[in-house]
Every structure is written in structure tokens, then in C-alpha cells.
Short mmCIF file of C-alpha atoms and ligand atoms in Angstrom, two decimals:
data_model
loop_
_atom_site.label_atom_id
_atom_site.label_comp_id
_atom_site.label_asym_id
_atom_site.label_seq_id
_atom_site.Cartn_x
_atom_site.Cartn_y
_atom_site.Cartn_z
CA MET A 46 -22.11 -24.59 -7.40
CA SER A 47 -20.79 -21.41 -5.73
CA ARG A 48 -23.06 -19.54 -3.20
CA TYR A 49 -21.49 -16.14 -4.58
CA TYR A 50 -23.91 -13.39 -5.49
CA THR A 51 -23.15 -9.71 -5.62
CA PHE A 52 -24.60 -7.91 -2.51
CA ASN A 53 -27.04 -5.07 -2.62
CA ALA A 54 -27.54 -2.66 0.42
CA ALA A 55 -30.27 -5.03 1.89
CA ASP A 56 -28.04 -8.03 1.58
CA ALA A 57 -25.15 -6.15 3.28
CA VAL A 58 -27.45 -5.36 6.14
CA GLU A 59 -28.65 -8.74 6.65
CA TYR A 60 -25.14 -10.17 6.50
CA ALA A 61 -24.01 -7.64 9.03
CA ARG A 62 -26.84 -8.64 11.36
CA GLN A 63 -25.72 -12.28 11.15
CA PHE A 64 -22.02 -12.03 11.37
CA ALA A 65 -20.81 -8.60 12.71
CA GLY A 66 -21.25 -9.91 16.29
CA VAL A 67 -23.07 -6.94 17.53
CA LYS A 68 -25.29 -7.32 20.76
CA ASP A 69 -28.05 -5.45 19.15
CA PRO A 70 -28.19 -7.09 15.40
CA GLN A 71 -31.77 -6.01 14.67
CA SER A 72 -30.84 -2.28 15.18
CA LEU A 73 -28.82 -2.51 12.06
CA VAL A 74 -31.05 -1.14 9.38
CA THR A 75 -29.32 0.69 6.45
CA ALA A 76 -26.30 0.37 4.23
CA ASP A 77 -24.53 3.03 2.01
CA GLU A 78 -22.10 1.89 -0.59
CA ILE A 79 -19.14 4.08 0.00
CA GLY A 80 -16.45 2.17 -2.17
CA ASP A 81 -14.10 4.60 -3.75
CA GLY A 82 -11.26 2.31 -4.49
CA ASN A 83 -10.48 0.75 -7.81
CA LEU A 84 -11.72 -2.74 -7.04
CA ASN A 85 -14.54 -3.50 -4.54
CA LEU A 86 -17.87 -2.89 -3.07
CA VAL A 87 -17.73 -1.33 0.52
CA PHE A 88 -20.95 -0.94 2.56
CA LYS A 89 -21.16 1.27 5.80
CA ILE A 90 -23.90 -0.30 7.95
CA ARG A 91 -25.85 2.13 10.15
CA ASP A 92 -28.08 1.51 13.11
CA THR A 93 -31.66 3.03 13.83
CA ALA A 94 -29.98 6.21 15.02
CA GLY A 95 -28.02 6.65 11.86
CA VAL A 96 -24.69 5.78 13.56
CA SER A 97 -22.38 3.70 11.32
CA ARG A 98 -21.48 0.43 13.09
CA VAL A 99 -19.47 -2.02 10.98
CA ILE A 100 -18.14 -2.26 7.34
CA VAL A 101 -19.18 -5.07 5.04
CA LYS A 102 -16.70 -5.38 2.03
CA GLN A 103 -17.36 -7.67 -0.95
CA ALA A 104 -15.22 -8.28 -4.12
CA LEU A 105 -16.70 -8.26 -7.51
CA PRO A 106 -15.75 -10.77 -10.08
CA TYR A 107 -14.09 -7.94 -12.12
CA VAL A 108 -12.16 -4.72 -11.64
CA ARG A 109 -14.79 -2.18 -10.34
CA CYS A 110 -13.39 0.91 -11.96
CA VAL A 111 -13.05 -0.70 -15.51
CA GLY A 112 -16.09 -3.25 -15.38
CA GLU A 113 -16.82 -6.77 -16.52
CA SER A 114 -14.27 -6.52 -19.40
CA TRP A 115 -11.46 -6.81 -16.77
CA PRO A 116 -12.47 -10.11 -14.86
CA LEU A 117 -10.56 -10.66 -11.58
CA THR A 118 -10.39 -13.45 -9.04
CA LEU A 119 -12.80 -13.46 -6.05
CA ASP A 120 -10.09 -15.01 -4.06
CA ARG A 121 -8.68 -11.59 -3.35
CA ALA A 122 -11.20 -11.13 -0.61
CA ARG A 123 -9.82 -14.20 1.15
CA ILE A 124 -6.29 -12.85 0.72
CA GLU A 125 -7.27 -9.58 2.07
CA ALA A 126 -8.98 -10.82 5.02
CA GLU A 127 -6.41 -13.57 5.89
CA THR A 128 -3.54 -11.12 5.38
CA LEU A 129 -5.04 -8.54 7.76
CA LEU A 130 -5.86 -11.27 10.22
CA VAL A 131 -2.13 -12.28 10.34
CA HIS A 132 -0.92 -8.81 10.48
CA GLY A 133 -3.36 -8.05 13.19
CA GLN A 134 -2.03 -10.86 15.22
CA PHE A 135 1.37 -9.07 15.31
CA CYS A 136 0.36 -5.34 15.04
CA PRO A 137 -3.42 -5.21 16.26
CA GLN A 138 -3.05 -1.33 17.15
CA HIS A 139 -2.27 -0.64 13.48
CA THR A 140 -4.36 -3.16 11.45
CA VAL A 141 -8.18 -2.95 10.68
CA ASN A 142 -9.93 -5.57 12.68
CA ILE A 143 -11.56 -8.28 10.63
CA LEU A 144 -14.69 -9.48 12.57
CA HIS A 145 -15.83 -12.30 10.01
CA HIS A 146 -15.02 -13.49 6.48
CA ASP A 147 -16.51 -15.96 3.88
CA ALA A 148 -14.19 -16.89 1.07
CA GLU A 149 -16.96 -18.19 -1.13
CA LEU A 150 -18.89 -15.13 -0.88
CA ALA A 151 -15.89 -13.01 -1.26
CA VAL A 152 -17.07 -10.93 1.76
CA MET A 153 -15.84 -9.66 5.00
CA VAL A 154 -17.07 -7.73 7.96
CA GLN A 155 -14.61 -5.16 9.37
CA GLU A 156 -14.33 -2.88 12.30
CA ASP A 157 -15.75 0.65 11.19
CA LEU A 158 -13.03 3.23 11.09
CA SER A 159 -15.43 6.08 10.32
CA ASP A 160 -13.80 8.13 13.22
CA HIS A 161 -10.55 8.00 11.24
CA LEU A 162 -9.78 9.75 7.84
CA ILE A 163 -7.93 8.47 4.75
CA TRP A 164 -4.37 9.60 5.17
CA ARG A 165 -4.21 10.82 1.53
CA SER A 166 -7.13 13.02 1.79
CA GLU A 167 -5.46 14.70 4.90
CA LEU A 168 -2.25 15.13 2.92
CA LEU A 169 -3.97 16.70 0.18
CA LYS A 170 -5.41 19.36 2.45
CA GLY A 171 -1.99 19.86 4.11
CA LYS A 172 -2.93 18.31 7.35
CA TYR A 173 0.01 16.86 9.33
CA TYR A 174 -0.27 13.91 11.59
CA PRO A 175 3.19 13.93 13.29
CA GLN A 176 2.97 10.33 14.55
CA ALA A 177 1.55 8.54 11.49
CA ALA A 178 4.92 7.86 9.75
CA SER A 179 6.39 6.34 12.81
CA GLN A 180 3.38 4.22 13.38
CA LEU A 181 3.39 2.97 9.89
CA GLY A 182 7.05 2.02 10.33
CA GLU A 183 5.91 0.04 13.44
CA TYR A 184 3.25 -1.66 11.37
CA LEU A 185 5.64 -2.68 8.73
CA ALA A 186 8.39 -3.86 11.22
CA GLN A 187 6.04 -6.07 13.20
CA SER A 188 4.08 -7.46 10.27
CA LEU A 189 7.23 -8.08 8.00
CA PHE A 190 9.54 -9.41 10.80
CA HIS A 191 6.95 -11.85 12.12
CA THR A 192 5.98 -13.31 8.65
CA SER A 193 9.83 -13.69 7.70
CA ASP A 194 12.41 -16.38 8.02
CA PHE A 195 13.91 -14.49 11.05
CA TYR A 196 10.71 -15.52 12.94
CA GLN A 197 8.65 -18.18 11.18
CA ASN A 198 9.77 -21.98 11.12
CA ALA A 199 10.93 -22.67 7.67
CA GLN A 200 8.42 -25.37 6.87
CA TYR A 201 5.58 -23.26 8.32
CA LYS A 202 6.81 -20.39 6.29
CA LYS A 203 6.67 -22.33 3.08
CA ALA A 204 3.06 -23.42 3.82
CA GLU A 205 2.23 -19.74 4.42
CA VAL A 206 3.88 -18.84 1.20
CA SER A 207 1.52 -21.32 -0.51
CA ARG A 208 -1.63 -19.89 1.45
CA PHE A 209 -0.73 -16.55 0.05
CA ILE A 210 -0.09 -17.19 -3.59
CA ASN A 211 -1.95 -14.40 -5.21
CA PRO A 212 -1.04 -14.78 -8.93
CA GLU A 213 -3.82 -12.49 -10.48
CA LEU A 214 -3.23 -9.68 -8.25
CA CYS A 215 0.62 -9.95 -8.36
CA GLN A 216 0.15 -9.86 -12.09
CA ILE A 217 -1.54 -6.47 -11.75
CA THR A 218 1.38 -5.13 -9.95
CA GLU A 219 3.95 -6.69 -12.16
CA ASP A 220 2.12 -5.12 -15.21
CA LEU A 221 1.25 -1.73 -13.80
CA PHE A 222 4.59 -1.03 -11.79
CA PHE A 223 7.24 -2.63 -14.04
CA THR A 224 6.13 -3.04 -17.51
CA ASP A 225 3.38 -0.75 -18.75
CA PRO A 226 4.84 2.69 -17.91
CA TYR A 227 7.83 1.82 -19.86
CA ILE A 228 6.14 0.80 -23.14
CA VAL A 229 3.38 2.13 -25.15
CA HIS A 230 0.28 0.57 -23.66
CA GLU A 231 -3.46 1.28 -23.77
CA ARG A 232 -3.72 1.27 -19.81
CA ASN A 233 -1.32 4.15 -19.45
CA HIS A 234 -2.69 7.75 -19.57
CA PHE A 235 -1.04 11.21 -19.23
CA ASP A 236 -1.18 14.56 -20.41
CA ALA A 237 0.30 15.25 -23.86
CA LEU A 238 2.53 17.90 -22.15
CA LEU A 239 4.49 15.00 -20.69
CA GLN A 240 5.20 13.21 -23.92
CA PRO A 241 8.79 14.44 -24.36
CA GLU A 242 9.68 13.18 -20.73
CA VAL A 243 7.90 9.81 -21.31
CA ASP A 244 9.78 9.34 -24.49
CA ALA A 245 13.08 10.12 -22.72
CA LEU A 246 12.07 7.61 -19.86
CA ARG A 247 11.45 4.72 -22.27
CA ALA A 248 14.75 5.28 -24.03
CA ASP A 249 16.75 5.38 -20.80
CA ARG A 250 18.62 2.02 -20.93
CA PRO A 251 20.18 2.17 -17.39
CA LEU A 252 16.74 2.85 -16.01
CA LEU A 253 15.10 0.02 -18.02
CA LEU A 254 17.86 -2.36 -16.62
CA ALA A 255 17.22 -1.11 -13.15
CA VAL A 256 13.51 -1.62 -13.40
CA ALA A 257 14.00 -5.24 -14.79
CA ALA A 258 16.13 -5.95 -11.66
CA LEU A 259 13.25 -4.49 -9.48
CA LYS A 260 10.70 -6.58 -11.26
CA GLN A 261 12.80 -9.78 -10.82
CA ARG A 262 13.07 -9.06 -7.18
CA PHE A 263 9.30 -8.62 -6.81
CA LEU A 264 8.63 -11.85 -8.86
CA SER A 265 11.06 -14.13 -6.79
CA HIS A 266 11.86 -12.87 -3.39
CA ALA A 267 9.54 -14.38 -0.80
CA GLU A 268 10.79 -12.59 2.07
CA ALA A 269 7.65 -11.77 4.26
CA LEU A 270 3.82 -11.61 3.86
CA LEU A 271 3.43 -8.05 2.47
CA HIS A 272 0.40 -5.77 2.63
CA GLY A 273 1.09 -5.40 -1.12
CA ASP A 274 -0.44 -2.01 -1.75
CA ILE A 275 0.31 0.18 1.22
CA HIS A 276 -0.21 3.55 -0.25
CA SER A 277 -1.65 6.64 1.70
CA GLY A 278 -5.21 5.71 0.44
CA SER A 279 -4.95 2.52 2.16
CA ILE A 280 -4.25 3.95 5.63
CA PHE A 281 -6.68 5.50 8.06
CA VAL A 282 -5.40 8.23 10.42
CA ALA A 283 -6.81 10.18 13.45
CA GLU A 284 -4.84 12.02 16.18
CA GLY A 285 -2.26 9.79 17.46
CA LYS A 286 -3.65 6.74 15.64
CA LEU A 287 -2.99 4.85 12.40
CA LYS A 288 -4.69 1.65 10.83
CA ALA A 289 -3.79 -0.21 7.57
CA ILE A 290 -6.79 -1.51 5.39
CA ASP A 291 -7.31 -2.95 2.06
CA ALA A 292 -4.63 -5.85 1.84
CA GLU A 293 -5.93 -7.84 -1.11
CA PHE A 294 -2.55 -7.54 -2.89
CA GLY A 295 -1.08 -9.45 0.19
CA PHE A 296 1.64 -12.22 -0.79
CA TYR A 297 5.14 -13.26 0.29
CA GLY A 298 7.37 -10.79 -1.44
CA PRO A 299 10.31 -8.44 -1.00
CA MET A 300 10.10 -6.25 2.19
CA GLY A 301 11.42 -3.27 0.34
CA PHE A 302 8.23 -3.33 -1.84
CA ASP A 303 5.92 -2.46 1.04
CA LEU A 304 8.35 0.29 2.33
CA GLY A 305 9.04 1.65 -1.16
CA THR A 306 5.24 1.95 -1.87
CA ALA A 307 4.62 3.81 1.35
CA MET A 308 7.78 6.15 0.81
CA GLY A 309 6.53 6.52 -2.92
CA ASN A 310 3.19 7.99 -1.81
CA LEU A 311 4.86 10.39 0.72
CA LEU A 312 6.97 11.64 -2.19
CA LEU A 313 3.96 11.86 -4.55
CA ASN A 314 2.46 14.34 -2.08
CA TYR A 315 5.91 16.12 -1.86
CA CYS A 316 5.74 16.54 -5.57
CA GLY A 317 2.21 17.73 -5.79
CA LEU A 318 2.24 20.14 -2.82
CA PRO A 319 3.15 23.31 -4.75
CA GLY A 320 0.04 22.64 -6.89
CA LEU A 321 -2.18 21.72 -4.02
CA VAL A 322 -1.72 24.50 -1.32
CA ALA A 323 -0.40 28.03 -0.96
CA THR A 324 3.55 28.48 -1.42
CA ARG A 325 4.42 28.94 2.19
CA GLU A 326 2.10 25.93 3.18
CA ALA A 327 3.81 23.97 0.41
CA ALA A 328 7.33 24.66 1.77
CA ASP A 329 6.20 23.45 5.19
CA GLY A 330 4.32 20.49 3.88
CA ARG A 331 7.44 19.25 2.00
CA GLU A 332 9.48 19.59 5.25
CA GLN A 333 6.89 17.37 6.92
CA ARG A 334 7.10 14.90 4.17
CA LEU A 335 10.66 14.57 4.46
CA GLN A 336 10.39 14.15 8.07
CA ASP A 337 7.79 11.55 7.51
CA LEU A 338 10.15 9.78 5.27
CA ARG A 339 12.85 9.67 7.99
CA ASP A 340 10.27 8.74 10.70
CA LEU A 341 9.13 5.80 8.57
CA TRP A 342 12.38 4.23 7.68
CA LEU A 343 13.96 4.83 11.20
CA SER A 344 11.05 3.61 13.13
CA PHE A 345 10.90 0.46 10.88
CA ARG A 346 14.61 -0.08 11.17
CA GLU A 347 14.79 0.37 14.93
CA ARG A 348 11.81 -1.98 15.55
CA PHE A 349 13.02 -4.53 13.23
CA LEU A 350 16.45 -4.63 14.69
CA GLN A 351 15.12 -4.95 18.10
CA LEU A 352 12.77 -7.67 17.10
CA ALA A 353 15.56 -9.44 15.31
CA ALA A 354 17.81 -9.19 18.47
CA ASP A 355 14.95 -10.45 20.77
CA LYS A 356 13.17 -12.95 18.76
CA THR A 357 15.04 -14.42 15.80
CA GLN A 358 14.18 -18.13 15.83
CA ASP A 359 16.60 -19.34 13.12
CA PRO A 360 20.23 -19.92 14.60
CA ALA A 361 22.01 -18.94 11.31
CA LEU A 362 20.11 -15.83 10.91
CA ALA A 363 20.55 -14.85 14.51
CA ILE A 364 24.42 -14.18 14.02
CA ALA A 365 25.43 -10.71 15.18
CA GLY A 366 25.31 -8.09 12.23
CA TYR A 367 23.11 -10.18 9.91
CA ALA A 368 19.88 -8.19 10.52
CA GLU A 369 21.80 -5.03 9.79
CA TYR A 370 23.19 -6.56 6.64
CA PHE A 371 19.71 -7.68 5.46
CA LEU A 372 18.18 -4.41 6.21
CA GLN A 373 20.59 -2.56 4.09
CA GLN A 374 19.44 -4.69 1.01
CA VAL A 375 15.69 -3.95 2.04
CA TRP A 376 16.67 -0.15 2.03
CA HIS A 377 18.10 -0.28 -1.50
CA ASP A 378 15.14 -2.15 -2.67
CA ALA A 379 12.83 0.20 -0.95
CA VAL A 380 14.38 3.32 -2.73
CA GLY A 381 14.09 1.37 -6.11
CA PHE A 382 10.36 0.34 -5.45
CA CYS A 383 9.87 4.01 -4.28
CA GLY A 384 10.81 5.27 -7.65
CA SER A 385 8.75 2.81 -9.59
CA GLU A 386 5.66 3.98 -7.53
CA LEU A 387 6.35 7.61 -8.45
CA ILE A 388 6.50 6.70 -12.14
CA ARG A 389 3.54 4.31 -12.42
CA ARG A 390 1.20 6.59 -10.43
CA THR A 391 2.24 9.51 -12.93
CA ILE A 392 1.92 8.02 -16.41
CA GLY A 393 0.46 4.57 -15.69
CA PHE A 394 -3.02 3.11 -15.15
CA ALA A 395 -3.78 4.14 -11.47
CA HIS A 396 -3.00 7.74 -10.81
CA VAL A 397 -3.22 9.72 -7.40
CA ALA A 398 -4.95 12.80 -6.35
CA ASP A 399 -1.87 14.25 -5.15
CA LEU A 400 -0.99 15.08 -8.77
CA ASP A 401 -4.01 14.67 -10.75
CA SER A 402 -6.34 17.03 -8.66
CA ILE A 403 -4.00 20.06 -9.21
CA ALA A 404 -6.32 22.39 -11.17
CA ASP A 405 -3.77 24.49 -13.14
CA ALA A 406 -2.65 22.39 -16.12
CA ALA A 407 0.88 24.00 -16.39
CA MET A 408 1.44 23.49 -12.58
CA ARG A 409 -0.03 20.01 -12.78
CA ALA A 410 2.54 19.13 -15.61
CA ASP A 411 5.40 20.58 -13.48
CA CYS A 412 4.58 18.63 -10.50
CA GLN A 413 4.14 15.44 -12.62
CA ARG A 414 7.56 16.05 -14.40
CA HIS A 415 9.14 16.41 -10.86
CA ALA A 416 7.63 12.94 -9.88
CA LEU A 417 9.06 11.37 -13.04
CA SER A 418 12.60 12.71 -12.75
CA LEU A 419 12.72 11.87 -9.06
CA GLY A 420 11.39 8.41 -9.89
CA GLN A 421 13.94 7.98 -12.52
CA TRP A 422 16.70 9.17 -10.39
CA LEU A 423 15.68 6.97 -7.35
CA ILE A 424 15.51 3.75 -9.54
CA ILE A 425 18.89 4.41 -11.05
CA THR A 426 20.83 5.61 -8.06
CA ALA A 427 19.28 3.27 -5.42
CA PRO A 428 22.36 1.14 -5.01
CA GLN A 429 24.40 4.22 -4.16
CA ILE A 430 22.05 5.81 -1.73
CA ASP A 431 23.26 4.52 1.41
CA ASP A 432 21.03 5.87 4.13
CA ILE A 433 17.96 8.00 4.84
CA GLU A 434 19.92 11.18 5.35
CA ALA A 435 21.67 10.75 1.90
CA LEU A 436 18.33 10.13 0.28
CA ILE A 437 16.74 13.23 1.88
CA ALA A 438 19.76 15.56 0.86
CA ARG A 439 19.39 14.34 -2.82
CA ILE A 440 15.60 14.86 -2.71
CA ARG A 441 16.33 18.45 -1.65
CA GLN A 442 18.95 19.12 -4.43
CA ASN A 443 16.44 17.61 -7.01
CA GLY A 444 14.09 20.41 -6.11
N1 ADP B 196 -12.94 -0.32 7.71
C1 ADP B 196 -13.46 0.80 7.11
N2 ADP B 196 -14.02 1.72 7.96
C2 ADP B 196 -14.50 2.86 7.33
N3 ADP B 196 -14.43 3.20 6.04
C3 ADP B 196 -13.80 2.10 5.30
C4 ADP B 196 -13.30 1.01 5.82
N4 ADP B 196 -12.75 0.32 4.81
C5 ADP B 196 -12.90 0.99 3.71
N5 ADP B 196 -13.49 2.19 3.85
C6 ADP B 196 -13.85 3.28 2.95
O1 ADP B 196 -14.06 2.66 1.66
C7 ADP B 196 -13.13 3.19 0.85
C8 ADP B 196 -12.70 2.05 -0.15
O2 ADP B 196 -12.03 0.87 0.45
P1 ADP B 196 -10.84 0.16 0.06
O3 ADP B 196 -10.63 -0.98 0.93
O4 ADP B 196 -9.70 1.03 -0.30
O5 ADP B 196 -11.61 -0.34 -1.39
P2 ADP B 196 -10.91 -0.99 -2.63
O6 ADP B 196 -10.35 -2.39 -2.19
O7 ADP B 196 -11.79 -1.00 -3.71
O8 ADP B 196 -9.58 -0.25 -2.90
C9 ADP B 196 -11.93 3.75 1.63
O9 ADP B 196 -11.26 4.74 0.84
C10 ADP B 196 -12.77 4.24 2.85
O10 ADP B 196 -13.40 5.60 2.57
C1 LIG B 197 -6.50 -2.56 -11.53
S1 LIG B 197 -6.09 -2.18 -9.92
C2 LIG B 197 -5.07 -0.61 -10.04
C3 LIG B 197 -4.52 -0.30 -8.75
O1 LIG B 197 -5.59 -0.08 -7.75
C4 LIG B 197 -5.23 -0.64 -6.59
O2 LIG B 197 -5.36 0.43 -5.67
P1 LIG B 197 -6.71 0.77 -4.65
O3 LIG B 197 -7.63 -0.45 -4.99
O4 LIG B 197 -6.08 0.63 -3.32
O5 LIG B 197 -7.07 2.00 -5.07
C5 LIG B 197 -3.69 -0.94 -6.76
O6 LIG B 197 -2.81 0.19 -6.26
C6 LIG B 197 -3.54 -1.23 -8.03
O7 LIG B 197 -2.20 -1.03 -8.72
#
């Protein structure tokens, strides 16, 4: 018999008193449910002075934004907590701290990041965090290198692959990224203005073949313990600081998926900026997003290569030049996955405010068309885009 029950605010306070590890537990008195993601409950626990002190996050046995008609495994809370604990071991400065978790109750207590802001909200306002993209590259390099075959003992890694088998959440990604947008499916939604572009996309055979190859890589390349959903809404920023949260889609997959998801969200903002802020600000913002893209990839690549030179354990993988060769494949994967993020966030199930919050319908449709055409182009030409400067040059040409 499971001990699981869905928490209310009082349960969340009581849980935090027992397990947050604060020195004055009785001073924790109220909880506000602040969840705005698609899946879970998130309680902010406050003390008698009204100061928010810790976060209690609990999975529901279904997808929150849909309801009980879409049941979903509670094991996602264990996967989230354990992924963040592993990533926190290798990159504590950029990973939210997990203070406690309980797999049966599908609950965890997290460090409260209320002194940070969600990166997507800041990008929507045109606020620039010049260090954020490099810090994200650092987080991805540390977490992906240290969970890969470069660093982990082969038998240990296989046990870890098994610990992080996450079939239900992976299936969501498999469907929402690589299948639904390319067929008629009830989960998709988009403005009727986009129907001609959507029809053309679904009839584009080279695109569908390239998407099939991306899906196959997602399904079968257990390269490292991914975050699995590292979009700008899963990242907290403050001046000079960055922390990743929300790793319930974690599993051993292709490294390029995490990089591509992060790059895709920078480009979704790039596409939306003309509809979000004034013309001059949009031009500056776009330059900043391209710089973010460059910083993200270059900081990831540089740190990964340094870690590979200093810490590769496997004697065959340590041969000079192999890490560079491997990263070239990661790069091509990342460009393709980036394109699939652009498309699925524009016409699939889960959209983003960078496009959908644009008030003017014609402008919104223009920005969405841009995201679709850029996504299509990235997926098809990924194998020919050799480096970050070539990518940036082509994005500029694309408008
Ligand atoms: N550690 C935290 N500190 C402060 N606020 C948080 C924290 N974790 C989540 N939140 C808030 O809760 C929201 C939803 O959290 P998230 O983990 O994205 O939920 P979901 O798993 O449902 O997507 C975030 O957008 C953020 O506003
Ligand atoms: C049915 S889950 C849809 C979508 O939601 C997740 O994002 P988040 O919970 O962080 O908002 C993830 O991107 C899934 O693809």
C-alpha cells in the first residue's frame, strides 16, 4: 500500500518542518502553491515574518495542465531529485540544491531560489544576463562529461542508465518533439494563419527523414545523464548567477539534445523579439541572443575538452583528437534538436510565451512563421553546418 497522497498547503508546511533541515522548523508557517509548469505542484514555504525559506515540490499522478485524463508516473519525482543530485555533485554552483526527497510520496524539498528570476520571463522583458549562456555551457559540460563514458566506469554507467530509465517521460518527448508536429494530432494547436506553412512542413520529405534520424538518436544513444528539458523556463538567473531546476525528464540520452533544447529556446526568443519589444530593443536583443548562442556552445566545448584532457578514464577514448571528433557529432545533433524544439514549441502541444504572448495576431503569425522556417532549415541542414559562426551567419541571412 503506497503512502502517496496529494499535499495541500498545510501538508507542505508540515513536511518542510520535518525535512527541510532548517534550525527553526516551527517558524515555518504558511505555504503558497506557485506551480506554473505543465506537470507538478510547487509550494513556497514561508516563515512567521513572511520570508520564503524553502520549496516543496510534489508530482501529481497525472499531467497537471491537462488533468486526470492524462495519467503520468509518480516516479518522475525520484528521477528529478536524483538527476539534480548527480548534476549537483559535478556542478553545484549551477544546480538547484535538493535538501531531501521521498520517492513514494513523489516529493522533494529544494533550495528556495526566490532571489533569482526565471530566465524566460527576463528574456521576454528584454533583460540581458551577459554571463548566463556561458554558465549554462559550464553546467552542461560538467554534468554531461561526468556522466558519460569519458568519465564513468563502463559497468557503473550501465547501472546508472538503468537507474535513470524514464520511459513515460521519454515517450512524451518522443511524441511531442518528433511525431505530433509532423502529423494531424489532437495535441497540436496553432493559429489557422499558419496552416499553409504547417501543410508544407508535413509534406517536406527531406525534413521528415531528418526528423526520423533525430528521433532515432534520441531513442537509442545513451551518451550521458541529460537534464532532458533544459529550456529557459527551467533556468533561474540573477546577476552573475544561474541555476538549473526541473529535471524530471532526465535520462541517459544524446548530449546534443540538452544543447539543442537550450539553443532552441534562445532562438525562440530571437524569433519572438520583434513582437515583444520596440524595434530598436528587438535588434539589440537579437544580437544578444546570437551572442548567447555563441557563449553557450563555446563555453560548453571549451570546458568539455578541458575535462576530457584532464579526466578521461577510458584509455581508448583518451586518444588525442577523439574528444574533438565526438563533439563534432554532438554539435550536429544539437543543431538538429534545436530545430525540432523550434517547431514543436510553435505548432505542437507545449508552446512558449516568447511567441504566444505577442499581442498583435499578424505580428505573432510572422514570428511563428520565422520559427517554423528556421527550425525546418536547421533540421535539414544540420549535417552541413560545421561550427557556431556558420550557424550564426545563416541565422542572420534567414532574417
Ligand atoms: N527552487 C525553486 N525556488 C523558487 N521557485 C521555484 C523553485 N522551483 C520551482 N519554482 C517556481 O515554480 C515554477 C514551476 O516549477 P517547475 O519546476 O518548472 O514545475 P514543473 O515541473 O511543473 O514544470 C517555476 O517556474 C518557479 O516559478
Ligand atoms: C505534457 S508535458 C509538456 C511539456 O512540458 C514540459 O515542460 P515544463 O513542465 O518544464 O513546462 C516539457 O517541456 C514537456 O514537453
